[in-house]
Each structure stands twice: as C-alpha cells, then as structure tokens.
Coordinates of C-alpha atoms in Angstrom, one line a residue:
Chain A
N1 CA 11.3 -8.7 11.0
A2 CA 8.4 -9.8 8.9
G3 CA 8.7 -13.1 7.2
V4 CA 7.9 -14.0 3.6
M5 CA 4.5 -12.6 2.7
Q6 CA 2.2 -13.8 0.0
N7 CA -1.1 -12.5 -1.2
P8 CA -3.8 -13.3 -1.7
R9 CA -4.0 -16.3 0.6
H10 CA -6.9 -17.7 -1.3
L11 CA -7.8 -16.9 -4.9
V12 CA -10.8 -18.1 -6.9
R13 CA -10.8 -17.7 -10.7
R14 CA -13.0 -18.9 -13.5
R15 CA -11.5 -20.8 -16.4
G16 CA -9.9 -18.4 -18.8
Q17 CA -9.3 -15.7 -16.3
E18 CA -5.9 -14.5 -15.2
A19 CA -4.4 -15.2 -11.8
R20 CA -1.7 -12.9 -10.2
L21 CA 0.1 -14.2 -7.1
R22 CA 2.4 -11.9 -5.2
C23 CA 5.3 -12.6 -3.0
S24 CA 7.2 -10.2 -0.8
P25 CA 10.5 -11.7 0.4
M26 CA 12.0 -11.3 3.8
K27 CA 13.9 -8.0 4.4
G28 CA 17.4 -8.3 3.0
H29 CA 16.5 -11.2 0.7
S30 CA 17.0 -10.7 -3.0
H31 CA 16.3 -14.3 -4.2
V32 CA 12.8 -15.6 -4.7
Y33 CA 11.7 -19.1 -5.5
W34 CA 8.2 -20.3 -6.5
Y35 CA 6.9 -23.8 -5.9
R36 CA 3.7 -25.5 -6.7
Q37 CA 1.9 -28.2 -4.8
L38 CA -0.8 -29.9 -6.7
P39 CA -3.6 -31.7 -4.8
E40 CA -2.3 -34.9 -3.3
E41 CA 1.2 -34.3 -4.7
G42 CA 4.5 -33.1 -3.4
L43 CA 6.1 -29.7 -3.9
K44 CA 7.7 -29.0 -7.2
F45 CA 10.1 -26.2 -8.1
M46 CA 8.8 -23.7 -10.7
V47 CA 11.2 -20.7 -11.0
Y48 CA 14.1 -19.0 -9.3
L49 CA 14.5 -15.2 -9.6
Q50 CA 16.8 -12.5 -8.5
K51 CA 15.9 -8.8 -8.7
E52 CA 15.1 -8.1 -12.4
N53 CA 16.5 -11.5 -13.5
I54 CA 15.1 -15.0 -14.1
I55 CA 17.8 -17.4 -13.0
D56 CA 16.1 -20.7 -13.6
E57 CA 12.6 -21.3 -15.0
S58 CA 13.1 -25.0 -15.8
G59 CA 10.0 -25.9 -13.7
M60 CA 7.6 -23.5 -15.3
P61 CA 5.0 -24.7 -17.8
K62 CA 6.0 -23.4 -21.2
E63 CA 2.7 -21.7 -21.8
R64 CA 0.5 -19.3 -19.8
F65 CA 2.9 -19.0 -16.9
S66 CA 5.3 -16.2 -16.3
A67 CA 7.2 -14.7 -13.3
E68 CA 8.9 -11.5 -12.6
F69 CA 10.8 -9.9 -9.7
P70 CA 11.1 -6.2 -10.4
K71 CA 13.6 -3.8 -8.9
E72 CA 10.8 -2.4 -6.7
G73 CA 7.9 -4.3 -5.3
P74 CA 7.0 -8.0 -4.9
S75 CA 7.6 -10.9 -7.1
I76 CA 4.6 -11.8 -9.3
L77 CA 3.6 -15.2 -10.6
R78 CA 1.2 -14.7 -13.4
I79 CA -1.0 -17.5 -14.9
Q80 CA -3.0 -16.5 -18.0
Q81 CA -6.2 -18.3 -19.1
V82 CA -6.3 -20.5 -16.1
V83 CA -7.6 -24.1 -16.4
R84 CA -8.9 -26.4 -13.7
G85 CA -5.5 -28.2 -13.6
D86 CA -3.9 -25.0 -12.3
S87 CA -5.8 -25.4 -9.0
A88 CA -3.0 -25.8 -6.5
A89 CA -1.1 -24.2 -3.6
Y90 CA 1.6 -21.9 -4.8
F91 CA 4.4 -21.2 -2.3
C92 CA 7.1 -18.7 -2.5
A93 CA 10.4 -18.8 -0.6
S94 CA 13.2 -16.3 -0.3
S95 CA 16.9 -16.3 0.6
S96 CA 19.7 -13.9 1.0
P97 CA 22.5 -13.8 -1.6
G98 CA 25.1 -15.4 0.6
L99 CA 22.9 -18.3 1.8
I100 CA 20.8 -19.3 -1.2
Y101 CA 20.1 -22.8 0.2
E102 CA 18.6 -21.4 3.4
Q103 CA 15.1 -20.7 2.1
Y104 CA 12.2 -19.3 4.1
F105 CA 8.7 -20.1 3.0
G106 CA 5.7 -17.9 2.7
P107 CA 2.2 -19.1 3.8
G108 CA 1.2 -19.9 0.2
T109 CA -1.7 -18.9 -2.1
R110 CA -4.4 -21.4 -2.7
L111 CA -5.7 -21.1 -6.2
T112 CA -9.0 -22.6 -7.1
V113 CA -10.2 -22.6 -10.7
T114 CA -13.9 -23.1 -11.2
Chain B
K1 CA 13.1 -43.5 -8.8
N2 CA 12.7 -40.2 -6.9
E3 CA 15.8 -38.4 -6.0
V4 CA 14.5 -37.9 -2.5
E5 CA 12.7 -40.8 -0.8
Q6 CA 11.0 -40.7 2.6
S7 CA 9.7 -43.4 4.8
P8 CA 7.3 -44.2 6.1
Q9 CA 4.7 -42.4 3.9
N10 CA 2.1 -42.6 6.7
L11 CA 2.7 -43.0 10.4
T12 CA 0.2 -43.3 13.3
A13 CA 1.6 -43.0 16.8
Q14 CA 0.2 -42.8 20.3
E15 CA 0.8 -39.7 22.3
G16 CA 4.2 -39.8 24.1
E17 CA 5.8 -42.2 21.6
F18 CA 9.2 -41.6 20.1
I19 CA 8.9 -41.1 16.3
T20 CA 11.4 -41.4 13.5
I21 CA 11.0 -40.3 9.9
N22 CA 13.7 -41.2 7.4
C23 CA 14.9 -39.5 4.3
S24 CA 17.3 -40.9 1.7
Y25 CA 18.6 -39.0 -1.3
S26 CA 20.6 -40.0 -4.4
V27 CA 22.2 -36.6 -5.4
G28 CA 25.1 -34.6 -4.0
I29 CA 23.7 -31.9 -1.7
S30 CA 24.7 -28.6 -0.1
A31 CA 22.0 -28.8 2.5
L32 CA 19.0 -30.7 3.6
H33 CA 15.8 -29.2 5.0
W34 CA 13.1 -30.7 7.2
L35 CA 9.8 -28.9 6.7
Q36 CA 6.4 -29.2 8.5
Q37 CA 3.0 -28.6 6.8
H38 CA -0.3 -28.8 8.6
P39 CA -3.3 -29.7 6.5
G40 CA -4.3 -26.7 4.4
G41 CA -1.5 -24.8 6.0
G42 CA 1.7 -23.1 5.2
I43 CA 5.2 -24.6 5.3
V44 CA 7.4 -24.2 8.4
S45 CA 11.1 -24.8 8.2
L46 CA 12.1 -27.0 11.1
F47 CA 15.8 -27.6 10.4
M48 CA 18.5 -27.0 7.8
L49 CA 21.4 -29.4 8.0
S50 CA 24.6 -29.8 6.1
S51 CA 26.3 -32.1 8.7
G52 CA 25.9 -33.7 12.1
K53 CA 22.9 -33.2 14.3
K54 CA 20.6 -30.4 15.4
K55 CA 18.1 -30.2 18.2
H56 CA 15.2 -27.9 18.8
G57 CA 12.9 -28.7 21.7
R58 CA 11.5 -32.2 21.2
L59 CA 12.8 -32.3 17.6
I60 CA 16.1 -33.8 16.6
A61 CA 17.5 -34.0 13.1
T62 CA 20.5 -35.9 12.0
I63 CA 22.3 -36.3 8.7
N64 CA 24.9 -38.8 7.4
I65 CA 26.5 -37.3 4.3
Q66 CA 28.4 -40.4 3.4
E67 CA 25.3 -42.6 3.5
K68 CA 23.0 -39.9 2.0
H69 CA 20.5 -40.3 4.8
S70 CA 18.8 -38.1 7.3
S71 CA 16.4 -38.7 10.1
L72 CA 13.9 -36.6 11.9
H73 CA 13.1 -37.7 15.5
I74 CA 10.2 -36.4 17.7
T75 CA 10.5 -37.2 21.3
A76 CA 7.4 -37.4 23.6
S77 CA 5.0 -36.9 20.6
H78 CA 1.9 -34.9 21.0
P79 CA -1.3 -34.6 18.9
R80 CA -0.2 -31.1 17.9
D81 CA 2.7 -32.7 16.1
S82 CA 0.3 -34.2 13.6
A83 CA 1.2 -32.9 10.2
V84 CA 3.1 -33.7 7.0
Y85 CA 6.8 -33.7 7.4
I86 CA 8.8 -33.1 4.2
C87 CA 12.4 -33.7 3.5
A88 CA 14.0 -31.4 0.8
V89 CA 17.6 -31.3 -0.5
Y90 CA 19.5 -28.5 -2.1
G91 CA 21.8 -29.9 -4.7
A92 CA 23.9 -29.1 -7.7
T93 CA 20.9 -27.9 -9.7
N94 CA 20.5 -24.9 -7.3
K95 CA 17.0 -25.8 -6.5
L96 CA 15.2 -27.7 -3.7
I97 CA 14.1 -31.2 -4.5
F98 CA 11.3 -32.4 -2.2
G99 CA 10.3 -35.8 -0.9
T100 CA 6.7 -36.8 -1.1
G101 CA 6.2 -36.3 2.6
T102 CA 5.3 -38.3 5.7
L103 CA 1.8 -37.9 7.1
L104 CA 2.0 -38.2 10.8
A105 CA -1.0 -38.7 13.1
V106 CA -0.5 -38.7 16.8
Q107 CA -3.5 -40.0 18.7
P108 CA -4.2 -38.9 22.3

C-alpha cells in the first residue's frame, strides 16, 4: 500500500515562472491537505480539499496560489509568477473520510526560486 | 502567543540518555500528533493521540487532556534519533496547528 506521493521532490523555477506541485493521496483517502514550511520556520496550513471541492483555503495566499483535487488524478498546488519568497518545502497529507485528523504526510516538494 | 508551544527548542543529549520533549496547547483538540523530520527530509508521523499513552519501540507519548499537555519520551537515545520533533494538534478549526519544533542532537 503506497503512501502519500509527491512529485517532483525538488523543483527549481526562475522568478515569474509557474510551479506545479502534485500530490497523490494514499489509496482510499479522499481528503488532501497542503502545508508550507518556509526556511527556518514551522509548518503552516495552506488548504484542505476533498475530491472536486475546496473545503478550507484560509491559509492560502490570496494571489498567485491555487489548488485543486480533481475527480481523477492527483491534487495540484499551482503557484503562478513565482517569487523568491515562495522558496519553501511544500508538504501534502491525506486522510480517509472517517478519520480526518489522522493525516499521513508525503515526502514534500522543495521549491527553489532563483 | 502560539496556540502550540514546545519546549525545549533545542536539546543536546549524550547517547543513551532519556529524553523528554514537551508540548502545551491552548485550544480544544480532537487529536495530537508527534512528527519527526530529519534535516532536509520528509515528515514521519510517530504518534497520534487523543488520550492516555502510546508506546512504540523506544518512543513513548503521553497526553493529559485536562492540562492540555503532551510529552514525547525517547529512552536509550541514539544518534539516529537526531531530528526535529514537531507537535501538532487537530482542533475545532479542522486543520493541524503545528508547534515550532524541537531540534534534538544526540551525540555519540
């Protein structure tokens, strides 16, 4: 039973480019959460999604960031026109519908903006 | 004041020592997680607690719901235990709130 998968593991983008981060939840999990860990800072909640629905995006920056979790395929966190301050580790976690507080984390994507 | 506070922020121990990391929180919770993160690495979930005590190998986690406090203990510590240990609570806002982590270094 594969765990939560994220790709790419490392992503380098120049300022102004777009970054797409993917998260495949564990089998049987339909809830996905995205978290950001800025350098030398703790983890912060970004967004909580269920299939085809955004449940809570209160931690997402208002501009340039978006997330989706389509009916088929992985969840995508999209960052448009990246800036240096977007450089961080982005972690995804998933849970099953009945145990939403029991979250399993992926290995993370480390985004570097040059 | 952060909703989740951990202490100490940094901890250095000698191999074999008994280690305790503390977590206090100020919100009502459904569950508390202890997570481990090696430098530049991913996040591993060590424990999820809603009451009492759990043990896994050399690791023990306890929680006191009334006092809003949890502890993570490592017995017979080893250099491979060196990592950041993070406490996170799942509360009424339906999202995990994280402590700032405890950086543990176990010296041989």
